[in-house]
Amino acid sequence: MAQSKKYEILYIVRPDIEEAAKAALVERFDTILSDNGAEVVESKDWSKRRLAYEIKKYREGLYHLVKVTTEDDKALNEFDRLAKINDDILRHMITRVEE
């Protein structure tokens, strides 16, 4: 059996999104991960922060942090693919957490 690996996914949501739409977005992306074999250990809002540079005309973004464990890259690849085409997500980064 493959060894589970831990990852952190940090993504930045556009700041002018409605609260209900943001909650639905977070739930959708958490579900994408779990439906593709990853275990979502934690999914939490981090904070609203000023961006170092303008992204898609925005100077601020809502940061959201997700911690997951998974045995393969399927869930991460699907998250990455869908985050790239979602207009509400300005940027995202997937990082492997070393034990």
mmCIF file of N, CA, C and O in Angstrom:
data_model
loop_
_atom_site.group_PDB
_atom_site.id
_atom_site.type_symbol
_atom_site.label_atom_id
_atom_site.label_comp_id
_atom_site.label_asym_id
_atom_site.label_seq_id
_atom_site.Cartn_x
_atom_site.Cartn_y
_atom_site.Cartn_z
ATOM 1 N N MET A 1 0.840 -1.198 0.000
ATOM 2 C CA MET A 1 0.000 0.000 0.000
ATOM 3 C C MET A 1 0.873 1.244 0.000
ATOM 4 O O MET A 1 1.884 1.306 0.675
ATOM 5 N N ALA A 2 0.484 2.227 -0.779
ATOM 6 C CA ALA A 2 1.268 3.472 -0.869
ATOM 7 C C ALA A 2 1.190 4.247 0.443
ATOM 8 O O ALA A 2 0.197 4.178 1.170
ATOM 9 N N GLN A 3 2.234 4.950 0.712
ATOM 10 C CA GLN A 3 2.306 5.751 1.935
ATOM 11 C C GLN A 3 1.543 7.067 1.732
ATOM 12 O O GLN A 3 1.693 7.716 0.706
ATOM 13 N N SER A 4 0.725 7.457 2.730
ATOM 14 C CA SER A 4 0.037 8.740 2.651
ATOM 15 C C SER A 4 1.026 9.883 2.811
ATOM 16 O O SER A 4 1.914 9.826 3.647
ATOM 17 N N LYS A 5 0.832 10.904 2.002
ATOM 18 C CA LYS A 5 1.673 12.093 2.083
ATOM 19 C C LYS A 5 0.799 13.271 2.506
ATOM 20 O O LYS A 5 -0.380 13.325 2.169
ATOM 21 N N LYS A 6 1.406 14.208 3.226
ATOM 22 C CA LYS A 6 0.666 15.386 3.687
ATOM 23 C C LYS A 6 0.968 16.568 2.776
ATOM 24 O O LYS A 6 2.106 16.777 2.370
ATOM 25 N N TYR A 7 -0.072 17.331 2.502
ATOM 26 C CA TYR A 7 0.064 18.522 1.665
ATOM 27 C C TYR A 7 -0.692 19.682 2.290
ATOM 28 O O TYR A 7 -1.673 19.478 3.016
ATOM 29 N N GLU A 8 -0.250 20.885 1.981
ATOM 30 C CA GLU A 8 -1.002 22.094 2.307
ATOM 31 C C GLU A 8 -1.339 22.778 0.989
ATOM 32 O O GLU A 8 -0.478 22.897 0.116
ATOM 33 N N ILE A 9 -2.575 23.181 0.882
ATOM 34 C CA ILE A 9 -3.017 23.923 -0.296
ATOM 35 C C ILE A 9 -3.443 25.303 0.200
ATOM 36 O O ILE A 9 -4.305 25.417 1.066
ATOM 37 N N LEU A 10 -2.809 26.315 -0.324
ATOM 38 C CA LEU A 10 -3.171 27.690 0.023
ATOM 39 C C LEU A 10 -3.740 28.322 -1.234
ATOM 40 O O LEU A 10 -3.109 28.277 -2.282
ATOM 41 N N TYR A 11 -4.951 28.830 -1.116
ATOM 42 C CA TYR A 11 -5.484 29.534 -2.279
ATOM 43 C C TYR A 11 -6.064 30.882 -1.881
ATOM 44 O O TYR A 11 -6.458 31.104 -0.752
ATOM 45 N N ILE A 12 -6.042 31.791 -2.857
ATOM 46 C CA ILE A 12 -6.490 33.164 -2.637
ATOM 47 C C ILE A 12 -7.772 33.377 -3.433
ATOM 48 O O ILE A 12 -7.802 33.188 -4.645
ATOM 49 N N VAL A 13 -8.819 33.748 -2.710
ATOM 50 C CA VAL A 13 -10.133 33.980 -3.315
ATOM 51 C C VAL A 13 -10.301 35.490 -3.504
ATOM 52 O O VAL A 13 -9.845 36.285 -2.677
ATOM 53 N N ARG A 14 -10.972 35.875 -4.574
ATOM 54 C CA ARG A 14 -11.167 37.317 -4.821
ATOM 55 C C ARG A 14 -11.915 37.944 -3.630
ATOM 56 O O ARG A 14 -12.832 37.330 -3.072
ATOM 57 N N PRO A 15 -11.540 39.164 -3.240
ATOM 58 C CA PRO A 15 -12.072 39.759 -2.005
ATOM 59 C C PRO A 15 -13.527 40.210 -2.074
ATOM 60 O O PRO A 15 -14.175 40.359 -1.041
ATOM 61 N N ASP A 16 -14.072 40.414 -3.276
ATOM 62 C CA ASP A 16 -15.441 40.933 -3.373
ATOM 63 C C ASP A 16 -16.494 39.830 -3.553
ATOM 64 O O ASP A 16 -17.633 40.106 -3.887
ATOM 65 N N ILE A 17 -16.113 38.590 -3.274
ATOM 66 C CA ILE A 17 -17.067 37.481 -3.378
ATOM 67 C C ILE A 17 -18.038 37.529 -2.189
ATOM 68 O O ILE A 17 -17.654 37.932 -1.085
ATOM 69 N N GLU A 18 -19.293 37.171 -2.434
ATOM 70 C CA GLU A 18 -20.273 37.142 -1.339
ATOM 71 C C GLU A 18 -19.944 35.983 -0.408
ATOM 72 O O GLU A 18 -19.419 34.958 -0.834
ATOM 73 N N GLU A 19 -20.291 36.140 0.863
ATOM 74 C CA GLU A 19 -19.970 35.130 1.887
ATOM 75 C C GLU A 19 -20.535 33.757 1.529
ATOM 76 O O GLU A 19 -19.851 32.739 1.640
ATOM 77 N N ALA A 20 -21.795 33.729 1.061
ATOM 78 C CA ALA A 20 -22.424 32.447 0.710
ATOM 79 C C ALA A 20 -21.717 31.804 -0.478
ATOM 80 O O ALA A 20 -21.516 30.592 -0.510
ATOM 81 N N ALA A 21 -21.316 32.615 -1.441
ATOM 82 C CA ALA A 21 -20.618 32.095 -2.619
ATOM 83 C C ALA A 21 -19.239 31.574 -2.229
ATOM 84 O O ALA A 21 -18.780 30.558 -2.741
ATOM 85 N N LYS A 22 -18.591 32.251 -1.294
ATOM 86 C CA LYS A 22 -17.268 31.810 -0.832
ATOM 87 C C LYS A 22 -17.401 30.480 -0.086
ATOM 88 O O LYS A 22 -16.610 29.562 -0.303
ATOM 89 N N ALA A 23 -18.414 30.356 0.771
ATOM 90 C CA ALA A 23 -18.647 29.112 1.510
ATOM 91 C C ALA A 23 -18.896 27.962 0.538
ATOM 92 O O ALA A 23 -18.370 26.856 0.713
ATOM 93 N N ALA A 24 -19.670 28.217 -0.512
ATOM 94 C CA ALA A 24 -19.963 27.193 -1.517
ATOM 95 C C ALA A 24 -18.696 26.820 -2.286
ATOM 96 O O ALA A 24 -18.466 25.640 -2.590
ATOM 97 N N LEU A 25 -17.867 27.806 -2.591
ATOM 98 C CA LEU A 25 -16.606 27.569 -3.297
ATOM 99 C C LEU A 25 -15.673 26.680 -2.471
ATOM 100 O O LEU A 25 -15.133 25.697 -2.968
ATOM 101 N N VAL A 26 -15.532 27.022 -1.189
ATOM 102 C CA VAL A 26 -14.663 26.251 -0.291
ATOM 103 C C VAL A 26 -15.184 24.814 -0.177
ATOM 104 O O VAL A 26 -14.425 23.856 -0.284
ATOM 105 N N GLU A 27 -16.486 24.676 0.006
ATOM 106 C CA GLU A 27 -17.088 23.343 0.129
ATOM 107 C C GLU A 27 -16.875 22.537 -1.155
ATOM 108 O O GLU A 27 -16.546 21.353 -1.115
ATOM 109 N N ARG A 28 -17.036 23.200 -2.304
ATOM 110 C CA ARG A 28 -16.861 22.521 -3.587
ATOM 111 C C ARG A 28 -15.432 22.004 -3.745
ATOM 112 O O ARG A 28 -15.213 20.874 -4.158
ATOM 113 N N PHE A 29 -14.456 22.836 -3.407
ATOM 114 C CA PHE A 29 -13.068 22.415 -3.585
ATOM 115 C C PHE A 29 -12.641 21.379 -2.538
ATOM 116 O O PHE A 29 -11.835 20.501 -2.833
ATOM 117 N N ASP A 30 -13.192 21.455 -1.337
ATOM 118 C CA ASP A 30 -12.942 20.401 -0.342
ATOM 119 C C ASP A 30 -13.513 19.073 -0.854
ATOM 120 O O ASP A 30 -12.902 18.018 -0.702
ATOM 121 N N THR A 31 -14.699 19.126 -1.463
ATOM 122 C CA THR A 31 -15.354 17.937 -1.990
ATOM 123 C C THR A 31 -14.575 17.356 -3.167
ATOM 124 O O THR A 31 -14.456 16.134 -3.296
ATOM 125 N N ILE A 32 -14.039 18.224 -4.024
ATOM 126 C CA ILE A 32 -13.204 17.763 -5.143
ATOM 127 C C ILE A 32 -12.044 16.927 -4.608
ATOM 128 O O ILE A 32 -11.723 15.868 -5.134
ATOM 129 N N LEU A 33 -11.420 17.408 -3.546
ATOM 130 C CA LEU A 33 -10.302 16.682 -2.945
ATOM 131 C C LEU A 33 -10.750 15.331 -2.389
ATOM 132 O O LEU A 33 -10.157 14.301 -2.700
ATOM 133 N N SER A 34 -11.813 15.342 -1.572
ATOM 134 C CA SER A 34 -12.245 14.092 -0.932
ATOM 135 C C SER A 34 -12.820 13.096 -1.940
ATOM 136 O O SER A 34 -12.607 11.896 -1.820
ATOM 137 N N ASP A 35 -13.508 13.589 -2.974
ATOM 138 C CA ASP A 35 -14.059 12.698 -4.003
ATOM 139 C C ASP A 35 -12.961 12.009 -4.813
ATOM 140 O O ASP A 35 -13.200 10.971 -5.429
ATOM 141 N N ASN A 36 -11.782 12.608 -4.837
ATOM 142 C CA ASN A 36 -10.674 12.039 -5.610
ATOM 143 C C ASN A 36 -9.655 11.323 -4.732
ATOM 144 O O ASN A 36 -8.502 11.129 -5.126
ATOM 145 N N GLY A 37 -10.066 10.952 -3.511
ATOM 146 C CA GLY A 37 -9.243 10.083 -2.687
ATOM 147 C C GLY A 37 -8.371 10.745 -1.635
ATOM 148 O O GLY A 37 -7.624 10.074 -0.946
ATOM 149 N N ALA A 38 -8.458 12.064 -1.503
ATOM 150 C CA ALA A 38 -7.673 12.740 -0.470
ATOM 151 C C ALA A 38 -8.519 12.892 0.794
ATOM 152 O O ALA A 38 -9.745 12.977 0.722
ATOM 153 N N GLU A 39 -7.860 12.916 1.940
ATOM 154 C CA GLU A 39 -8.563 13.178 3.196
ATOM 155 C C GLU A 39 -8.295 14.622 3.596
ATOM 156 O O GLU A 39 -7.150 15.030 3.768
ATOM 157 N N VAL A 40 -9.368 15.419 3.704
ATOM 158 C CA VAL A 40 -9.228 16.816 4.127
ATOM 159 C C VAL A 40 -9.117 16.826 5.645
ATOM 160 O O VAL A 40 -10.077 16.533 6.350
ATOM 161 N N VAL A 41 -7.926 17.127 6.145
ATOM 162 C CA VAL A 41 -7.670 17.131 7.585
ATOM 163 C C VAL A 41 -8.170 18.434 8.199
ATOM 164 O O VAL A 41 -8.747 18.449 9.281
ATOM 165 N N GLU A 42 -7.963 19.526 7.488
ATOM 166 C CA GLU A 42 -8.365 20.845 7.987
ATOM 167 C C GLU A 42 -8.608 21.755 6.796
ATOM 168 O O GLU A 42 -7.895 21.694 5.800
ATOM 169 N N SER A 43 -9.629 22.601 6.903
ATOM 170 C CA SER A 43 -9.930 23.577 5.860
ATOM 171 C C SER A 43 -10.387 24.834 6.577
ATOM 172 O O SER A 43 -11.436 24.849 7.204
ATOM 173 N N LYS A 44 -9.577 25.875 6.525
ATOM 174 C CA LYS A 44 -9.924 27.059 7.319
ATOM 175 C C LYS A 44 -9.569 28.357 6.604
ATOM 176 O O LYS A 44 -8.619 28.418 5.827
ATOM 177 N N ASP A 45 -10.372 29.371 6.893
ATOM 178 C CA ASP A 45 -10.062 30.710 6.405
ATOM 179 C C ASP A 45 -8.843 31.203 7.164
ATOM 180 O O ASP A 45 -8.735 31.006 8.376
ATOM 181 N N TRP A 46 -7.949 31.822 6.444
ATOM 182 C CA TRP A 46 -6.756 32.343 7.089
ATOM 183 C C TRP A 46 -6.970 33.817 7.391
ATOM 184 O O TRP A 46 -7.169 34.197 8.515
ATOM 185 N N SER A 47 -6.970 34.647 6.372
ATOM 186 C CA SER A 47 -7.242 36.061 6.601
ATOM 187 C C SER A 47 -7.357 36.782 5.265
ATOM 188 O O SER A 47 -7.044 36.231 4.214
ATOM 189 N N LYS A 48 -7.805 38.024 5.351
ATOM 190 C CA LYS A 48 -7.801 38.887 4.171
ATOM 191 C C LYS A 48 -6.475 39.639 4.222
ATOM 192 O O LYS A 48 -6.143 40.227 5.249
ATOM 193 N N ARG A 49 -5.730 39.580 3.140
ATOM 194 C CA ARG A 49 -4.408 40.209 3.129
ATOM 195 C C ARG A 49 -4.220 41.034 1.874
ATOM 196 O O ARG A 49 -4.789 40.741 0.829
ATOM 197 N N ARG A 50 -3.366 42.018 2.012
ATOM 198 C CA ARG A 50 -2.967 42.815 0.866
ATOM 199 C C ARG A 50 -1.995 41.973 0.040
ATOM 200 O O ARG A 50 -1.112 41.322 0.573
ATOM 201 N N LEU A 51 -2.196 41.998 -1.267
ATOM 202 C CA LEU A 51 -1.331 41.234 -2.157
ATOM 203 C C LEU A 51 -0.053 42.016 -2.456
ATOM 204 O O LEU A 51 -0.055 43.242 -2.475
ATOM 205 N N ALA A 52 1.025 41.308 -2.689
ATOM 206 C CA ALA A 52 2.307 41.953 -3.006
ATOM 207 C C ALA A 52 2.214 42.698 -4.335
ATOM 208 O O ALA A 52 2.874 43.719 -4.532
ATOM 209 N N TYR A 53 1.386 42.189 -5.239
ATOM 210 C CA TYR A 53 1.182 42.849 -6.526
ATOM 211 C C TYR A 53 -0.253 42.574 -6.969
ATOM 212 O O TYR A 53 -0.898 41.649 -6.489
ATOM 213 N N GLU A 54 -0.715 43.385 -7.885
ATOM 214 C CA GLU A 54 -2.092 43.272 -8.346
ATOM 215 C C GLU A 54 -2.298 41.984 -9.144
ATOM 216 O O GLU A 54 -1.479 41.630 -9.985
ATOM 217 N N ILE A 55 -3.376 41.270 -8.848
ATOM 218 C CA ILE A 55 -3.745 40.073 -9.594
ATOM 219 C C ILE A 55 -5.173 40.268 -10.100
ATOM 220 O O ILE A 55 -6.080 40.488 -9.301
ATOM 221 N N LYS A 56 -5.340 40.233 -11.411
ATOM 222 C CA LYS A 56 -6.673 40.416 -12.024
ATOM 223 C C LYS A 56 -7.388 41.645 -11.469
ATOM 224 O O LYS A 56 -8.554 41.609 -11.112
ATOM 225 N N LYS A 57 -6.674 42.731 -11.323
ATOM 226 C CA LYS A 57 -7.181 44.038 -10.849
ATOM 227 C C LYS A 57 -7.472 44.090 -9.347
ATOM 228 O O LYS A 57 -8.035 45.042 -8.846
ATOM 229 N N TYR A 58 -7.124 43.049 -8.599
ATOM 230 C CA TYR A 58 -7.355 43.041 -7.153
ATOM 231 C C TYR A 58 -6.061 43.345 -6.408
ATOM 232 O O TYR A 58 -4.995 42.879 -6.789
ATOM 233 N N ARG A 59 -6.202 44.117 -5.325
ATOM 234 C CA ARG A 59 -5.053 44.442 -4.477
ATOM 235 C C ARG A 59 -5.062 43.640 -3.179
ATOM 236 O O ARG A 59 -4.115 43.653 -2.420
ATOM 237 N N GLU A 60 -6.196 42.967 -2.903
ATOM 238 C CA GLU A 60 -6.332 42.152 -1.692
ATOM 239 C C GLU A 60 -6.910 40.793 -2.078
ATOM 240 O O GLU A 60 -7.487 40.649 -3.150
ATOM 241 N N GLY A 61 -6.765 39.847 -1.170
ATOM 242 C CA GLY A 61 -7.353 38.537 -1.410
ATOM 243 C C GLY A 61 -7.693 37.858 -0.098
ATOM 244 O O GLY A 61 -7.115 38.170 0.943
ATOM 245 N N LEU A 62 -8.640 36.928 -0.158
ATOM 246 C CA LEU A 62 -9.025 36.134 1.010
ATOM 247 C C LEU A 62 -8.250 34.826 0.948
ATOM 248 O O LEU A 62 -8.437 34.050 0.020
ATOM 249 N N TYR A 63 -7.407 34.605 1.927
ATOM 250 C CA TYR A 63 -6.573 33.407 1.932
ATOM 251 C C TYR A 63 -7.314 32.260 2.615
ATOM 252 O O TYR A 63 -7.936 32.458 3.647
ATOM 253 N N HIS A 64 -7.211 31.075 2.027
ATOM 254 C CA HIS A 64 -7.833 29.880 2.604
ATOM 255 C C HIS A 64 -6.801 28.754 2.589
ATOM 256 O O HIS A 64 -6.139 28.531 1.579
ATOM 257 N N LEU A 65 -6.679 28.067 3.720
ATOM 258 C CA LEU A 65 -5.680 27.017 3.869
ATOM 259 C C LEU A 65 -6.364 25.660 4.042
ATOM 260 O O LEU A 65 -7.276 25.523 4.855
ATOM 261 N N VAL A 66 -5.916 24.683 3.270
ATOM 262 C CA VAL A 66 -6.452 23.323 3.366
ATOM 263 C C VAL A 66 -5.290 22.367 3.611
ATOM 264 O O VAL A 66 -4.282 22.427 2.905
ATOM 265 N N LYS A 67 -5.441 21.520 4.627
ATOM 266 C CA LYS A 67 -4.439 20.482 4.882
ATOM 267 C C LYS A 67 -5.046 19.148 4.488
ATOM 268 O O LYS A 67 -6.154 18.831 4.918
ATOM 269 N N VAL A 68 -4.323 18.393 3.662
ATOM 270 C CA VAL A 68 -4.839 17.108 3.180
ATOM 271 C C VAL A 68 -3.770 16.016 3.285
ATOM 272 O O VAL A 68 -2.583 16.308 3.324
ATOM 273 N N THR A 69 -4.246 14.784 3.345
ATOM 274 C CA THR A 69 -3.347 13.638 3.185
ATOM 275 C C THR A 69 -3.885 12.821 2.022
ATOM 276 O O THR A 69 -5.101 12.697 1.839
ATOM 277 N N THR A 70 -2.974 12.297 1.216
ATOM 278 C CA THR A 70 -3.375 11.498 0.065
ATOM 279 C C THR A 70 -2.244 10.549 -0.314
ATOM 280 O O THR A 70 -1.086 10.817 -0.014
ATOM 281 N N GLU A 71 -2.619 9.457 -0.949
ATOM 282 C CA GLU A 71 -1.627 8.463 -1.359
ATOM 283 C C GLU A 71 -1.142 8.686 -2.781
ATOM 284 O O GLU A 71 -0.081 8.215 -3.158
ATOM 285 N N ASP A 72 -1.944 9.371 -3.593
ATOM 286 C CA ASP A 72 -1.507 9.659 -4.964
ATOM 287 C C ASP A 72 -1.839 11.103 -5.327
ATOM 288 O O ASP A 72 -2.411 11.835 -4.535
ATOM 289 N N ASP A 73 -1.482 11.493 -6.537
ATOM 290 C CA ASP A 73 -1.632 12.898 -6.944
ATOM 291 C C ASP A 73 -2.964 13.201 -7.621
ATOM 292 O O ASP A 73 -3.190 14.332 -8.036
ATOM 293 N N LYS A 74 -3.834 12.216 -7.719
ATOM 294 C CA LYS A 74 -5.091 12.397 -8.458
ATOM 295 C C LYS A 74 -5.905 13.587 -7.936
ATOM 296 O O LYS A 74 -6.319 14.446 -8.715
ATOM 297 N N ALA A 75 -6.113 13.640 -6.636
ATOM 298 C CA ALA A 75 -6.915 14.725 -6.045
ATOM 299 C C ALA A 75 -6.237 16.080 -6.233
ATOM 300 O O ALA A 75 -6.894 17.081 -6.540
ATOM 301 N N LEU A 76 -4.926 16.111 -6.057
ATOM 302 C CA LEU A 76 -4.185 17.370 -6.196
ATOM 303 C C LEU A 76 -4.215 17.860 -7.642
ATOM 304 O O LEU A 76 -4.377 19.056 -7.894
ATOM 305 N N ASN A 77 -4.082 16.933 -8.576
ATOM 306 C CA ASN A 77 -4.116 17.312 -9.993
ATOM 307 C C ASN A 77 -5.484 17.866 -10.392
ATOM 308 O O ASN A 77 -5.576 18.834 -11.142
ATOM 309 N N GLU A 78 -6.534 17.249 -9.861
ATOM 310 C CA GLU A 78 -7.891 17.714 -10.169
ATOM 311 C C GLU A 78 -8.142 19.080 -9.530
ATOM 312 O O GLU A 78 -8.723 19.966 -10.146
ATOM 313 N N PHE A 79 -7.693 19.259 -8.282
ATOM 314 C CA PHE A 79 -7.816 20.564 -7.620
ATOM 315 C C PHE A 79 -7.094 21.620 -8.451
ATOM 316 O O PHE A 79 -7.631 22.687 -8.736
ATOM 317 N N ASP A 80 -5.864 21.325 -8.840
ATOM 318 C CA ASP A 80 -5.038 22.247 -9.614
ATOM 319 C C ASP A 80 -5.725 22.626 -10.931
ATOM 320 O O ASP A 80 -5.827 23.805 -11.281
ATOM 321 N N ARG A 81 -6.237 21.628 -11.626
ATOM 322 C CA ARG A 81 -6.889 21.862 -12.921
ATOM 323 C C ARG A 81 -8.110 22.771 -12.779
ATOM 324 O O ARG A 81 -8.271 23.742 -13.524
ATOM 325 N N LEU A 82 -8.947 22.483 -11.773
ATOM 326 C CA LEU A 82 -10.180 23.256 -11.604
ATOM 327 C C LEU A 82 -9.918 24.640 -11.003
ATOM 328 O O LEU A 82 -10.625 25.598 -11.315
ATOM 329 N N ALA A 83 -8.909 24.756 -10.159
ATOM 330 C CA ALA A 83 -8.580 26.069 -9.578
ATOM 331 C C ALA A 83 -8.075 27.027 -10.655
ATOM 332 O O ALA A 83 -8.347 28.223 -10.616
ATOM 333 N N LYS A 84 -7.364 26.489 -11.637
ATOM 334 C CA LYS A 84 -6.828 27.328 -12.724
ATOM 335 C C LYS A 84 -7.922 27.930 -13.590
ATOM 336 O O LYS A 84 -7.749 29.015 -14.143
ATOM 337 N N ILE A 85 -9.049 27.225 -13.720
ATOM 338 C CA ILE A 85 -10.121 27.729 -14.588
ATOM 339 C C ILE A 85 -11.243 28.406 -13.802
ATOM 340 O O ILE A 85 -12.238 28.819 -14.374
ATOM 341 N N ASN A 86 -11.082 28.539 -12.486
ATOM 342 C CA ASN A 86 -12.116 29.172 -11.667
ATOM 343 C C ASN A 86 -11.777 30.655 -11.477
ATOM 344 O O ASN A 86 -10.722 30.985 -10.957
ATOM 345 N N ASP A 87 -12.681 31.526 -11.893
ATOM 346 C CA ASP A 87 -12.421 32.972 -11.822
ATOM 347 C C ASP A 87 -12.392 33.516 -10.397
ATOM 348 O O ASP A 87 -11.882 34.602 -10.163
ATOM 349 N N ASP A 88 -12.985 32.787 -9.445
ATOM 350 C CA ASP A 88 -13.009 33.269 -8.057
ATOM 351 C C ASP A 88 -11.680 33.021 -7.346
ATOM 352 O O ASP A 88 -11.388 33.660 -6.341
ATOM 353 N N ILE A 89 -10.889 32.079 -7.839
ATOM 354 C CA ILE A 89 -9.584 31.789 -7.224
ATOM 355 C C ILE A 89 -8.510 32.528 -8.009
ATOM 356 O O ILE A 89 -8.300 32.279 -9.192
ATOM 357 N N LEU A 90 -7.857 33.472 -7.323
ATOM 358 C CA LEU A 90 -6.841 34.292 -7.984
ATOM 359 C C LEU A 90 -5.529 33.529 -8.149
ATOM 360 O O LEU A 90 -4.872 33.619 -9.176
ATOM 361 N N ARG A 91 -5.122 32.817 -7.100
ATOM 362 C CA ARG A 91 -3.876 32.044 -7.116
ATOM 363 C C ARG A 91 -4.025 30.862 -6.173
ATOM 364 O O ARG A 91 -4.780 30.922 -5.211
ATOM 365 N N HIS A 92 -3.252 29.817 -6.423
ATOM 366 C CA HIS A 92 -3.226 28.693 -5.490
ATOM 367 C C HIS A 92 -1.842 28.066 -5.518
ATOM 368 O O HIS A 92 -1.094 28.223 -6.483
ATOM 369 N N MET A 93 -1.520 27.395 -4.427
ATOM 370 C CA MET A 93 -0.214 26.770 -4.304
ATOM 371 C C MET A 93 -0.372 25.478 -3.508
ATOM 372 O O MET A 93 -1.024 25.460 -2.466
ATOM 373 N N ILE A 94 0.192 24.408 -4.021
ATOM 374 C CA ILE A 94 0.144 23.110 -3.329
ATOM 375 C C ILE A 94 1.565 22.775 -2.869
ATOM 376 O O ILE A 94 2.488 22.782 -3.677
ATOM 377 N N THR A 95 1.720 22.537 -1.582
ATOM 378 C CA THR A 95 3.025 22.285 -1.006
ATOM 379 C C THR A 95 3.014 20.975 -0.249
ATOM 380 O O THR A 95 2.100 20.704 0.530
ATOM 381 N N ARG A 96 4.043 20.150 -0.455
ATOM 382 C CA ARG A 96 4.160 18.913 0.301
ATOM 383 C C ARG A 96 4.764 19.239 1.665
ATOM 384 O O ARG A 96 5.743 19.969 1.754
ATOM 385 N N VAL A 97 4.180 18.672 2.714
ATOM 386 C CA VAL A 97 4.668 18.890 4.075
ATOM 387 C C VAL A 97 5.567 17.728 4.442
ATOM 388 O O VAL A 97 5.140 16.569 4.444
ATOM 389 N N GLU A 98 6.802 18.032 4.737
ATOM 390 C CA GLU A 98 7.742 16.982 5.148
ATOM 391 C C GLU A 98 7.469 16.585 6.590
ATOM 392 O O GLU A 98 7.204 17.433 7.433
ATOM 393 N N GLU A 99 7.546 15.311 6.870
ATOM 394 C CA GLU A 99 7.257 14.811 8.219
ATOM 395 C C GLU A 99 8.460 14.989 9.121
ATOM 396 O O GLU A 99 9.568 14.793 8.747
#
